[in-house]
Amino acid sequence: MAELINAMFDPGLDYEDLDWVRQSWPGKLVVKGIQSTEDARDVVKHGADAVLLSNHGGRQLDRAPTPLELLPRVRDEIQEEAEIWLDGGILSGADIVAAIARGADACLIGRAYLYGLMAGGERGVRRAVDILRTEIVRTMQLLGVRSTAELRPEHVTLR
Ligand SMILES: Cc1cc2nc3c(=O)[nH]c(=O)nc-3n(C[C@H](O)[C@H](O)[C@H](O)COP(=O)(O)O)c2cc1C
């Protein structure tokens, strides 16, 4: 595994490489793995259309920042200059509602769809997405909001 990682990932990657990607790719550019307000600011400065707050599911570093906690500070920092996406620990529709309430434009899922995939292949993935959708609606009903635009940070208590 270590050999594979050394072959796949270039530890010398820097913002010049991001500039090169930006110049080469006219479509939307999303930078994944952002874990600080400073990095969020820098990737937006270098042309990212969206920052993806992610500690890659916390699978490598147990104590990496939790994206849901970091989120409001990043929103304050970059305002509406770029979209903010988030992943890591999204296992229910209520998690998605919490992320949107704290300032995210979108969430991604890793394990949640993989569990569905393992249980039932493509049908299992569709079922996992259906469950998330149902939970989003139920959570919003319980909160008494009619649209995601009404969600506010006050709707969420993390601890
Ligand atoms: C089996 C597996 C392999 C992954 N491999 C990568 C990877 O190569 N690069 C990467 O950026 N993230 C990788 N991730 C992290 C996901 O892209 C995503 O950030 C993470 O799964 C989100 O957290 P969640 O699983 O709690 O939803 C992997 C996740 C899993 C479960």
Tab-separated table of N, CA and C and ligand atoms in Angstrom:
chain	number	residue	atom	x	y	z
A	1	MET	N	0.837	-1.198	0.000
A	1	MET	CA	0.000	0.000	0.000
A	1	MET	C	0.880	1.259	0.000
A	2	ALA	N	1.930	1.240	0.864
A	2	ALA	CA	2.811	2.410	0.951
A	2	ALA	C	3.480	2.673	-0.401
A	3	GLU	N	3.876	1.580	-1.071
A	3	GLU	CA	4.520	1.712	-2.385
A	3	GLU	C	3.573	2.362	-3.393
A	4	LEU	N	2.307	1.901	-3.338
A	4	LEU	CA	1.291	2.418	-4.256
A	4	LEU	C	1.080	3.911	-4.010
A	5	ILE	N	0.959	4.280	-2.722
A	5	ILE	CA	0.738	5.690	-2.379
A	5	ILE	C	1.908	6.538	-2.853
A	6	ASN	N	3.143	6.032	-2.649
A	6	ASN	CA	4.316	6.788	-3.094
A	6	ASN	C	4.324	6.977	-4.600
A	7	ALA	N	3.797	5.970	-5.319
A	7	ALA	CA	3.798	6.064	-6.790
A	7	ALA	C	2.674	6.978	-7.272
A	8	MET	N	1.540	6.995	-6.545
A	8	MET	CA	0.362	7.740	-7.013
A	8	MET	C	0.386	9.214	-6.641
A	9	PHE	N	0.855	9.532	-5.439
A	9	PHE	CA	0.739	10.905	-4.941
A	9	PHE	C	2.082	11.611	-4.976
A	10	ASP	N	2.049	12.855	-5.468
A	10	ASP	CA	3.272	13.643	-5.541
A	10	ASP	C	3.300	14.604	-4.347
A	11	PRO	N	4.186	14.381	-3.373
A	11	PRO	CA	4.203	15.248	-2.183
A	11	PRO	C	4.683	16.669	-2.510
A	12	GLY	N	5.233	16.866	-3.709
A	12	GLY	CA	5.720	18.199	-4.096
A	12	GLY	C	4.633	19.069	-4.718
A	13	LEU	N	3.413	18.545	-4.787
A	13	LEU	CA	2.308	19.288	-5.400
A	13	LEU	C	2.124	20.647	-4.709
A	14	ASP	N	1.990	21.722	-5.497
A	14	ASP	CA	1.771	23.026	-4.872
A	14	ASP	C	0.827	23.887	-5.723
A	15	TYR	N	0.715	25.168	-5.371
A	15	TYR	CA	-0.274	26.010	-6.040
A	15	TYR	C	0.056	26.271	-7.516
A	16	GLU	N	1.326	26.111	-7.909
A	16	GLU	CA	1.651	26.226	-9.345
A	16	GLU	C	0.951	25.118	-10.127
A	17	ASP	N	0.868	23.928	-9.511
A	17	ASP	CA	0.169	22.820	-10.172
A	17	ASP	C	-1.324	23.125	-10.287
A	18	LEU	N	-1.869	23.730	-9.221
A	18	LEU	CA	-3.289	24.094	-9.263
A	18	LEU	C	-3.526	25.136	-10.365
A	19	ASP	N	-2.601	26.095	-10.485
A	19	ASP	CA	-2.717	27.103	-11.561
A	19	ASP	C	-2.722	26.418	-12.928
A	20	TRP	N	-1.859	25.398	-13.069
A	20	TRP	CA	-1.783	24.662	-14.338
A	20	TRP	C	-3.102	23.952	-14.628
A	21	VAL	N	-3.669	23.311	-13.593
A	21	VAL	CA	-4.967	22.626	-13.781
A	21	VAL	C	-6.015	23.662	-14.183
A	22	ARG	N	-6.008	24.812	-13.475
A	22	ARG	CA	-7.007	25.860	-13.754
A	22	ARG	C	-6.911	26.335	-15.207
A	23	GLN	N	-5.654	26.529	-15.676
A	23	GLN	CA	-5.483	26.980	-17.064
A	23	GLN	C	-5.871	25.905	-18.072
A	24	SER	N	-5.682	24.641	-17.694
A	24	SER	CA	-5.931	23.544	-18.643
A	24	SER	C	-7.394	23.123	-18.675
A	25	TRP	N	-8.136	23.421	-17.607
A	25	TRP	CA	-9.503	22.892	-17.466
A	25	TRP	C	-10.497	24.045	-17.383
A	26	PRO	N	-11.318	24.245	-18.463
A	26	PRO	CA	-12.251	25.367	-18.461
A	26	PRO	C	-13.529	25.109	-17.649
A	27	GLY	N	-13.753	23.849	-17.269
A	27	GLY	CA	-14.985	23.516	-16.535
A	27	GLY	C	-14.872	23.874	-15.062
A	28	LYS	N	-15.852	23.412	-14.293
A	28	LYS	CA	-15.850	23.675	-12.847
A	28	LYS	C	-14.682	22.952	-12.194
A	29	LEU	N	-14.037	23.638	-11.292
A	29	LEU	CA	-12.883	23.056	-10.603
A	29	LEU	C	-13.174	22.984	-9.095
A	30	VAL	N	-13.134	21.753	-8.563
A	30	VAL	CA	-13.392	21.531	-7.138
A	30	VAL	C	-12.112	20.979	-6.511
A	31	VAL	N	-11.678	21.575	-5.407
A	31	VAL	CA	-10.463	21.073	-4.754
A	31	VAL	C	-10.872	20.350	-3.470
A	32	LYS	N	-10.509	19.077	-3.404
A	32	LYS	CA	-10.928	18.221	-2.278
A	32	LYS	C	-9.812	18.085	-1.246
A	33	GLY	N	-10.247	18.018	0.023
A	33	GLY	CA	-9.278	17.752	1.091
A	33	GLY	C	-8.910	18.992	1.884
A	34	ILE	N	-9.707	20.061	1.728
A	34	ILE	CA	-9.408	21.308	2.433
A	34	ILE	C	-9.733	21.140	3.923
A	35	GLN	N	-8.776	21.547	4.778
A	35	GLN	CA	-8.955	21.338	6.217
A	35	GLN	C	-8.629	22.580	7.041
A	36	SER	N	-8.543	23.741	6.369
A	36	SER	CA	-8.307	24.976	7.124
A	36	SER	C	-8.864	26.159	6.346
A	37	THR	N	-9.134	27.248	7.074
A	37	THR	CA	-9.639	28.455	6.406
A	37	THR	C	-8.581	29.016	5.449
A	38	GLU	N	-7.315	28.904	5.838
A	38	GLU	CA	-6.234	29.441	4.998
A	38	GLU	C	-6.186	28.712	3.652
A	39	ASP	N	-6.259	27.391	3.694
A	39	ASP	CA	-6.212	26.620	2.439
A	39	ASP	C	-7.449	26.909	1.581
A	40	ALA	N	-8.604	27.084	2.252
A	40	ALA	CA	-9.824	27.399	1.497
A	40	ALA	C	-9.626	28.715	0.750
A	41	ARG	N	-9.140	29.720	1.471
A	41	ARG	CA	-8.896	31.033	0.870
A	41	ARG	C	-7.920	30.905	-0.321
A	42	ASP	N	-6.835	30.147	-0.118
A	42	ASP	CA	-5.799	30.043	-1.153
A	42	ASP	C	-6.307	29.339	-2.411
A	43	VAL	N	-7.063	28.243	-2.248
A	43	VAL	CA	-7.506	27.541	-3.468
A	43	VAL	C	-8.535	28.378	-4.239
A	44	VAL	N	-9.327	29.165	-3.513
A	44	VAL	CA	-10.282	30.050	-4.213
A	44	VAL	C	-9.495	31.125	-4.964
A	45	LYS	N	-8.451	31.648	-4.310
A	45	LYS	CA	-7.586	32.649	-4.967
A	45	LYS	C	-6.968	32.080	-6.244
A	46	HIS	N	-6.680	30.785	-6.223
A	46	HIS	CA	-6.056	30.147	-7.394
A	46	HIS	C	-7.104	29.546	-8.344
A	47	GLY	N	-8.367	29.938	-8.199
A	47	GLY	CA	-9.340	29.632	-9.245
A	47	GLY	C	-10.332	28.513	-8.980
A	48	ALA	N	-10.353	27.953	-7.765
A	48	ALA	CA	-11.326	26.879	-7.503
A	48	ALA	C	-12.747	27.449	-7.498
A	49	ASP	N	-13.673	26.717	-8.110
A	49	ASP	CA	-15.088	27.118	-8.073
A	49	ASP	C	-15.758	26.619	-6.808
A	50	ALA	N	-15.222	25.535	-6.253
A	50	ALA	CA	-15.761	25.005	-4.995
A	50	ALA	C	-14.629	24.400	-4.181
A	51	VAL	N	-14.750	24.545	-2.859
A	51	VAL	CA	-13.806	23.860	-1.968
A	51	VAL	C	-14.557	22.700	-1.331
A	52	LEU	N	-13.897	21.562	-1.272
A	52	LEU	CA	-14.514	20.393	-0.644
A	52	LEU	C	-13.807	20.142	0.685
A	53	LEU	N	-14.486	20.543	1.769
A	53	LEU	CA	-13.938	20.297	3.101
A	53	LEU	C	-13.984	18.801	3.353
A	54	SER	N	-12.835	18.209	3.562
A	54	SER	CA	-12.798	16.756	3.699
A	54	SER	C	-11.539	16.320	4.422
A	55	ASN	N	-11.711	15.393	5.363
A	55	ASN	CA	-10.523	14.733	5.905
A	55	ASN	C	-10.481	13.292	5.375
A	56	HIS	N	-11.116	13.132	4.208
A	56	HIS	CA	-11.149	11.847	3.496
A	56	HIS	C	-11.772	10.742	4.361
A	57	GLY	N	-12.756	11.142	5.161
A	57	GLY	CA	-13.453	10.174	5.997
A	57	GLY	C	-12.719	9.853	7.288
A	58	GLY	N	-11.653	10.605	7.586
A	58	GLY	CA	-10.896	10.369	8.825
A	58	GLY	C	-10.215	9.019	8.840
A	59	ARG	N	-9.906	8.511	7.660
A	59	ARG	CA	-9.390	7.144	7.598
A	59	ARG	C	-7.883	7.069	7.818
A	60	GLN	N	-7.189	8.197	7.641
A	60	GLN	CA	-5.741	8.168	7.834
A	60	GLN	C	-5.316	8.825	9.148
A	61	LEU	N	-5.868	10.050	9.383
A	61	LEU	CA	-5.487	10.786	10.589
A	61	LEU	C	-6.703	10.937	11.492
A	62	ASP	N	-6.702	10.222	12.611
A	62	ASP	CA	-7.848	10.249	13.518
A	62	ASP	C	-8.175	11.657	14.003
A	63	ARG	N	-7.156	12.481	14.172
A	63	ARG	CA	-7.379	13.786	14.800
A	63	ARG	C	-7.417	14.936	13.800
A	64	ALA	N	-7.631	14.628	12.548
A	64	ALA	CA	-7.777	15.682	11.537
A	64	ALA	C	-9.043	16.493	11.843
A	65	PRO	N	-9.063	17.787	11.452
A	65	PRO	CA	-10.241	18.607	11.760
A	65	PRO	C	-11.520	17.981	11.205
A	66	THR	N	-12.609	18.132	11.965
A	66	THR	CA	-13.900	17.616	11.518
A	66	THR	C	-14.540	18.634	10.584
A	67	PRO	N	-14.805	18.275	9.330
A	67	PRO	CA	-15.323	19.260	8.362
A	67	PRO	C	-16.559	20.017	8.849
A	68	LEU	N	-17.502	19.323	9.521
A	68	LEU	CA	-18.728	19.984	9.972
A	68	LEU	C	-18.423	21.084	11.002
A	69	GLU	N	-17.367	20.886	11.797
A	69	GLU	CA	-16.987	21.910	12.776
A	69	GLU	C	-16.289	23.089	12.096
A	70	LEU	N	-15.467	22.770	11.114
A	70	LEU	CA	-14.690	23.805	10.409
A	70	LEU	C	-15.576	24.699	9.528
A	71	LEU	N	-16.653	24.119	9.045
A	71	LEU	CA	-17.497	24.739	8.015
A	71	LEU	C	-17.865	26.221	8.212
A	72	PRO	N	-18.450	26.644	9.358
A	72	PRO	CA	-18.862	28.051	9.467
A	72	PRO	C	-17.703	29.030	9.324
A	73	ARG	N	-16.523	28.638	9.830
A	73	ARG	CA	-15.359	29.543	9.717
A	73	ARG	C	-14.946	29.702	8.258
A	74	VAL	N	-15.032	28.606	7.499
A	74	VAL	CA	-14.673	28.689	6.073
A	74	VAL	C	-15.702	29.548	5.337
A	75	ARG	N	-16.990	29.388	5.688
A	75	ARG	CA	-18.032	30.207	5.040
A	75	ARG	C	-17.779	31.697	5.328
A	76	ASP	N	-17.436	32.001	6.579
A	76	ASP	CA	-17.110	33.395	6.937
A	76	ASP	C	-15.950	33.902	6.098
A	77	GLU	N	-14.964	33.045	5.900
A	77	GLU	CA	-13.736	33.453	5.208
A	77	GLU	C	-13.976	33.707	3.717
A	78	ILE	N	-14.648	32.771	3.051
A	78	ILE	CA	-14.750	32.933	1.585
A	78	ILE	C	-16.090	33.511	1.140
A	79	GLN	N	-16.992	33.725	2.121
A	79	GLN	CA	-18.315	34.298	1.808
A	79	GLN	C	-18.960	33.554	0.640
A	80	GLU	N	-19.400	34.286	-0.412
A	80	GLU	CA	-20.070	33.623	-1.545
A	80	GLU	C	-19.146	33.514	-2.764
A	81	GLU	N	-17.832	33.667	-2.550
A	81	GLU	CA	-16.898	33.638	-3.690
A	81	GLU	C	-16.813	32.259	-4.344
A	82	ALA	N	-17.101	31.228	-3.577
A	82	ALA	CA	-17.043	29.859	-4.120
A	82	ALA	C	-18.039	29.002	-3.357
A	83	GLU	N	-18.404	27.877	-3.966
A	83	GLU	CA	-19.271	26.949	-3.241
A	83	GLU	C	-18.450	26.185	-2.199
A	84	ILE	N	-19.140	25.735	-1.169
A	84	ILE	CA	-18.485	24.883	-0.168
A	84	ILE	C	-19.205	23.544	-0.137
A	85	TRP	N	-18.454	22.498	-0.426
A	85	TRP	CA	-18.977	21.147	-0.334
A	85	TRP	C	-18.294	20.485	0.859
A	86	LEU	N	-18.898	19.422	1.341
A	86	LEU	CA	-18.356	18.792	2.557
A	86	LEU	C	-18.554	17.280	2.494
A	87	ASP	N	-17.588	16.542	2.981
A	87	ASP	CA	-17.841	15.117	3.216
A	87	ASP	C	-17.130	14.656	4.479
A	88	GLY	N	-17.484	13.430	4.884
A	88	GLY	CA	-16.908	12.849	6.101
A	88	GLY	C	-17.988	12.641	7.140
A	89	GLY	N	-18.385	11.402	7.346
A	89	GLY	CA	-19.355	11.096	8.391
A	89	GLY	C	-20.790	11.425	8.038
A	90	ILE	N	-21.072	11.624	6.754
A	90	ILE	CA	-22.470	11.858	6.353
A	90	ILE	C	-23.142	10.481	6.244
A	91	LEU	N	-23.871	10.126	7.285
A	91	LEU	CA	-24.477	8.794	7.334
A	91	LEU	C	-25.997	8.836	7.445
A	92	SER	N	-26.543	10.059	7.570
A	92	SER	CA	-28.006	10.166	7.593
A	92	SER	C	-28.404	11.500	6.955
A	93	GLY	N	-29.700	11.586	6.601
A	93	GLY	CA	-30.192	12.836	6.015
A	93	GLY	C	-30.047	13.996	6.983
A	94	ALA	N	-30.137	13.705	8.299
A	94	ALA	CA	-29.980	14.766	9.305
A	94	ALA	C	-28.570	15.364	9.238
A	95	ASP	N	-27.570	14.538	8.899
A	95	ASP	CA	-26.199	15.070	8.745
A	95	ASP	C	-26.148	16.062	7.575
A	96	ILE	N	-26.864	15.748	6.509
A	96	ILE	CA	-26.877	16.636	5.331
A	96	ILE	C	-27.564	17.961	5.685
A	97	VAL	N	-28.683	17.850	6.405
A	97	VAL	CA	-29.394	19.063	6.841
A	97	VAL	C	-28.471	19.912	7.722
A	98	ALA	N	-27.736	19.271	8.637
A	98	ALA	CA	-26.828	20.008	9.521
A	98	ALA	C	-25.750	20.730	8.708
A	99	ALA	N	-25.223	20.050	7.705
A	99	ALA	CA	-24.163	20.667	6.892
A	99	ALA	C	-24.705	21.881	6.131
A	100	ILE	N	-25.884	21.747	5.561
A	100	ILE	CA	-26.464	22.877	4.819
A	100	ILE	C	-26.752	24.041	5.787
A	101	ALA	N	-27.286	23.697	6.964
A	101	ALA	CA	-27.599	24.744	7.952
A	101	ALA	C	-26.351	25.500	8.377
A	102	ARG	N	-25.207	24.808	8.402
A	102	ARG	CA	-23.968	25.464	8.832
A	102	ARG	C	-23.202	26.095	7.671
A	103	GLY	N	-23.801	26.077	6.461
A	103	GLY	CA	-23.179	26.850	5.379
A	103	GLY	C	-22.727	26.076	4.157
A	104	ALA	N	-22.981	24.758	4.101
A	104	ALA	CA	-22.534	23.983	2.933
A	104	ALA	C	-23.531	24.129	1.776
A	105	ASP	N	-23.006	24.059	0.559
A	105	ASP	CA	-23.869	24.037	-0.633
A	105	ASP	C	-24.218	22.616	-1.015
A	106	ALA	N	-23.357	21.667	-0.660
A	106	ALA	CA	-23.598	20.268	-1.042
A	106	ALA	C	-22.775	19.347	-0.154
A	107	CYS	N	-23.213	18.106	-0.092
A	107	CYS	CA	-22.458	17.076	0.645
A	107	CYS	C	-22.158	15.910	-0.280
A	108	LEU	N	-21.101	15.211	0.015
A	108	LEU	CA	-20.788	13.983	-0.707
A	108	LEU	C	-20.799	12.825	0.295
A	109	ILE	N	-21.016	11.631	-0.231
A	109	ILE	CA	-21.005	10.467	0.656
A	109	ILE	C	-20.008	9.433	0.139
A	110	GLY	N	-19.393	8.737	1.082
A	110	GLY	CA	-18.475	7.648	0.738
A	110	GLY	C	-19.051	6.350	1.263
A	111	ARG	N	-18.886	6.141	2.574
A	111	ARG	CA	-19.316	4.876	3.160
A	111	ARG	C	-20.823	4.630	3.031
A	112	ALA	N	-21.618	5.710	3.116
A	112	ALA	CA	-23.078	5.511	3.104
A	112	ALA	C	-23.526	4.777	1.837
A	113	TYR	N	-22.960	5.155	0.685
A	113	TYR	CA	-23.388	4.444	-0.526
A	113	TYR	C	-22.684	3.095	-0.654
A	114	LEU	N	-21.460	3.005	-0.076
A	114	LEU	CA	-20.751	1.715	-0.151
A	114	LEU	C	-21.473	0.638	0.661
A	115	TYR	N	-22.073	1.031	1.810
A	115	TYR	CA	-22.839	0.054	2.588
A	115	TYR	C	-24.002	-0.469	1.739
A	116	GLY	N	-24.691	0.456	1.042
A	116	GLY	CA	-25.790	0.047	0.163
A	116	GLY	C	-25.289	-0.863	-0.946
A	117	LEU	N	-24.140	-0.506	-1.509
A	117	LEU	CA	-23.559	-1.295	-2.597
A	117	LEU	C	-23.246	-2.723	-2.133
A	118	MET	N	-22.692	-2.813	-0.938
A	118	MET	CA	-22.338	-4.140	-0.414
A	118	MET	C	-23.587	-4.969	-0.137
A	119	ALA	N	-24.632	-4.286	0.353
A	119	ALA	CA	-25.845	-5.022	0.730
A	119	ALA	C	-26.665	-5.432	-0.482
A	120	GLY	N	-26.669	-4.589	-1.542
A	120	GLY	CA	-27.606	-4.895	-2.622
A	120	GLY	C	-27.200	-4.381	-3.991
A	121	GLY	N	-25.911	-4.184	-4.226
A	121	GLY	CA	-25.479	-3.727	-5.555
A	121	GLY	C	-26.105	-2.379	-5.909
A	122	GLU	N	-26.436	-2.195	-7.207
A	122	GLU	CA	-26.990	-0.909	-7.651
A	122	GLU	C	-28.297	-0.579	-6.908
A	123	ARG	N	-29.141	-1.612	-6.720
A	123	ARG	CA	-30.403	-1.377	-6.003
A	123	ARG	C	-30.131	-0.898	-4.577
A	124	GLY	N	-29.080	-1.434	-3.990
A	124	GLY	CA	-28.707	-1.044	-2.630
A	124	GLY	C	-28.271	0.417	-2.568
A	125	VAL	N	-27.546	0.857	-3.606
A	125	VAL	CA	-27.115	2.270	-3.639
A	125	VAL	C	-28.337	3.174	-3.786
A	126	ARG	N	-29.260	2.782	-4.685
A	126	ARG	CA	-30.491	3.582	-4.855
A	126	ARG	C	-31.268	3.648	-3.544
A	127	ARG	N	-31.301	2.521	-2.842
A	127	ARG	CA	-32.022	2.463	-1.561
A	127	ARG	C	-31.349	3.389	-0.541
A	128	ALA	N	-30.014	3.382	-0.517
A	128	ALA	CA	-29.278	4.250	0.424
A	128	ALA	C	-29.618	5.722	0.149
A	129	VAL	N	-29.657	6.087	-1.137
A	129	VAL	CA	-29.965	7.486	-1.499
A	129	VAL	C	-31.407	7.813	-1.114
A	130	ASP	N	-32.327	6.858	-1.341
A	130	ASP	CA	-33.735	7.061	-0.951
A	130	ASP	C	-33.854	7.299	0.557
A	131	ILE	N	-33.112	6.496	1.334
A	131	ILE	CA	-33.163	6.650	2.797
A	131	ILE	C	-32.680	8.050	3.186
A	132	LEU	N	-31.581	8.493	2.577
A	132	LEU	CA	-31.057	9.836	2.894
A	132	LEU	C	-32.085	10.908	2.551
A	133	ARG	N	-32.720	10.740	1.359
A	133	ARG	CA	-33.715	11.734	0.921
A	133	ARG	C	-34.879	11.809	1.916
A	134	THR	N	-35.387	10.637	2.318
A	134	THR	CA	-36.506	10.586	3.282
A	134	THR	C	-36.105	11.248	4.599
A	135	GLU	N	-34.890	10.969	5.044
A	135	GLU	CA	-34.439	11.543	6.321
A	135	GLU	C	-34.271	13.059	6.232
A	136	ILE	N	-33.841	13.557	5.064
A	136	ILE	CA	-33.713	15.020	4.891
A	136	ILE	C	-35.083	15.666	5.077
A	137	VAL	N	-36.083	15.107	4.371
A	137	VAL	CA	-37.435	15.678	4.429
A	137	VAL	C	-37.970	15.609	5.861
A	138	ARG	N	-37.796	14.432	6.510
A	138	ARG	CA	-38.333	14.282	7.874
A	138	ARG	C	-37.659	15.271	8.832
A	139	THR	N	-36.354	15.408	8.706
A	139	THR	CA	-35.630	16.323	9.600
A	139	THR	C	-36.114	17.759	9.402
A	140	MET	N	-36.304	18.155	8.128
A	140	MET	CA	-36.767	19.519	7.870
A	140	MET	C	-38.184	19.727	8.400
A	141	GLN	N	-39.014	18.693	8.286
A	141	GLN	CA	-40.373	18.805	8.837
A	141	GLN	C	-40.312	18.989	10.354
A	142	LEU	N	-39.461	18.198	11.003
A	142	LEU	CA	-39.352	18.302	12.462
A	142	LEU	C	-38.809	19.669	12.886
A	143	LEU	N	-37.952	20.245	12.035
A	143	LEU	CA	-37.407	21.579	12.346
A	143	LEU	C	-38.405	22.690	12.001
A	144	GLY	N	-39.421	22.342	11.205
A	144	GLY	CA	-40.411	23.343	10.822
A	144	GLY	C	-39.930	24.288	9.738
A	145	VAL	N	-39.078	23.791	8.827
A	145	VAL	CA	-38.647	24.642	7.705
A	145	VAL	C	-39.163	24.060	6.392
A	146	ARG	N	-39.449	24.965	5.437
A	146	ARG	CA	-40.049	24.528	4.176
A	146	ARG	C	-39.041	24.386	3.054
A	147	SER	N	-37.890	25.036	3.205
A	147	SER	CA	-36.887	24.905	2.137
A	147	SER	C	-35.498	24.964	2.776
A	148	THR	N	-34.511	24.469	2.043
A	148	THR	CA	-33.148	24.468	2.588
A	148	THR	C	-32.659	25.905	2.811
A	149	ALA	N	-33.234	26.867	2.060
A	149	ALA	CA	-32.833	28.272	2.219
A	149	ALA	C	-33.177	28.799	3.613
A	150	GLU	N	-34.135	28.133	4.292
A	150	GLU	CA	-34.527	28.589	5.636
A	150	GLU	C	-33.612	28.029	6.733
A	151	LEU	N	-32.746	27.087	6.367
A	151	LEU	CA	-31.889	26.460	7.389
A	151	LEU	C	-30.820	27.435	7.863
A	152	ARG	N	-30.622	27.494	9.171
A	152	ARG	CA	-29.661	28.406	9.797
A	152	ARG	C	-28.762	27.626	10.743
A	153	PRO	N	-27.565	28.142	11.066
A	153	PRO	CA	-26.686	27.446	12.014
A	153	PRO	C	-27.377	27.154	13.340
A	154	GLU	N	-28.328	28.016	13.736
A	154	GLU	CA	-29.038	27.822	15.017
A	154	GLU	C	-29.863	26.527	15.020
A	155	HIS	N	-30.121	25.963	13.843
A	155	HIS	CA	-30.869	24.702	13.796
A	155	HIS	C	-30.022	23.503	14.220
A	156	VAL	N	-28.723	23.737	14.447
A	156	VAL	CA	-27.818	22.608	14.715
A	156	VAL	C	-27.085	22.790	16.046
A	157	THR	N	-27.101	21.749	16.854
A	157	THR	CA	-26.230	21.723	18.036
A	157	THR	C	-25.298	20.528	17.870
A	158	LEU	N	-24.005	20.809	17.868
A	158	LEU	CA	-23.074	19.710	17.607
A	158	LEU	C	-22.734	18.928	18.870
A	159	ARG	N	-22.647	19.601	19.994
A	159	ARG	CA	-22.290	18.885	21.241
A	159	ARG	C	-23.260	19.236	22.349
B	1	LIG	C1	-12.560	2.583	0.463
B	1	LIG	C2	-12.325	4.073	0.382
B	1	LIG	C3	-11.295	4.545	-0.420
B	1	LIG	C4	-11.042	5.922	-0.511
B	1	LIG	N1	-10.011	6.384	-1.292
B	1	LIG	C5	-9.811	7.714	-1.419
B	1	LIG	C6	-8.777	8.228	-2.264
B	1	LIG	O1	-8.031	7.491	-2.908
B	1	LIG	N2	-8.629	9.569	-2.352
B	1	LIG	C7	-9.428	10.430	-1.639
B	1	LIG	O2	-9.265	11.653	-1.747
B	1	LIG	N3	-10.393	9.971	-0.816
B	1	LIG	C8	-10.599	8.653	-0.694
B	1	LIG	N4	-11.589	8.180	0.131
B	1	LIG	C9	-12.368	9.140	0.923
B	1	LIG	C10	-13.644	9.495	0.186
B	1	LIG	O3	-13.369	10.119	-1.056
B	1	LIG	C11	-14.485	10.454	1.014
B	1	LIG	O4	-13.752	11.647	1.304
B	1	LIG	C12	-14.911	9.836	2.342
B	1	LIG	O5	-15.273	8.471	2.146
B	1	LIG	C13	-16.089	10.611	2.908
B	1	LIG	O6	-16.382	10.178	4.195
B	1	LIG	P1	-17.551	9.087	4.516
B	1	LIG	O7	-17.029	7.757	4.050
B	1	LIG	O8	-17.675	9.178	6.015
B	1	LIG	O9	-18.789	9.528	3.756
B	1	LIG	C14	-11.852	6.821	0.228
B	1	LIG	C15	-12.904	6.325	1.031
B	1	LIG	C16	-13.135	4.961	1.120
B	1	LIG	C17	-14.262	4.480	2.022
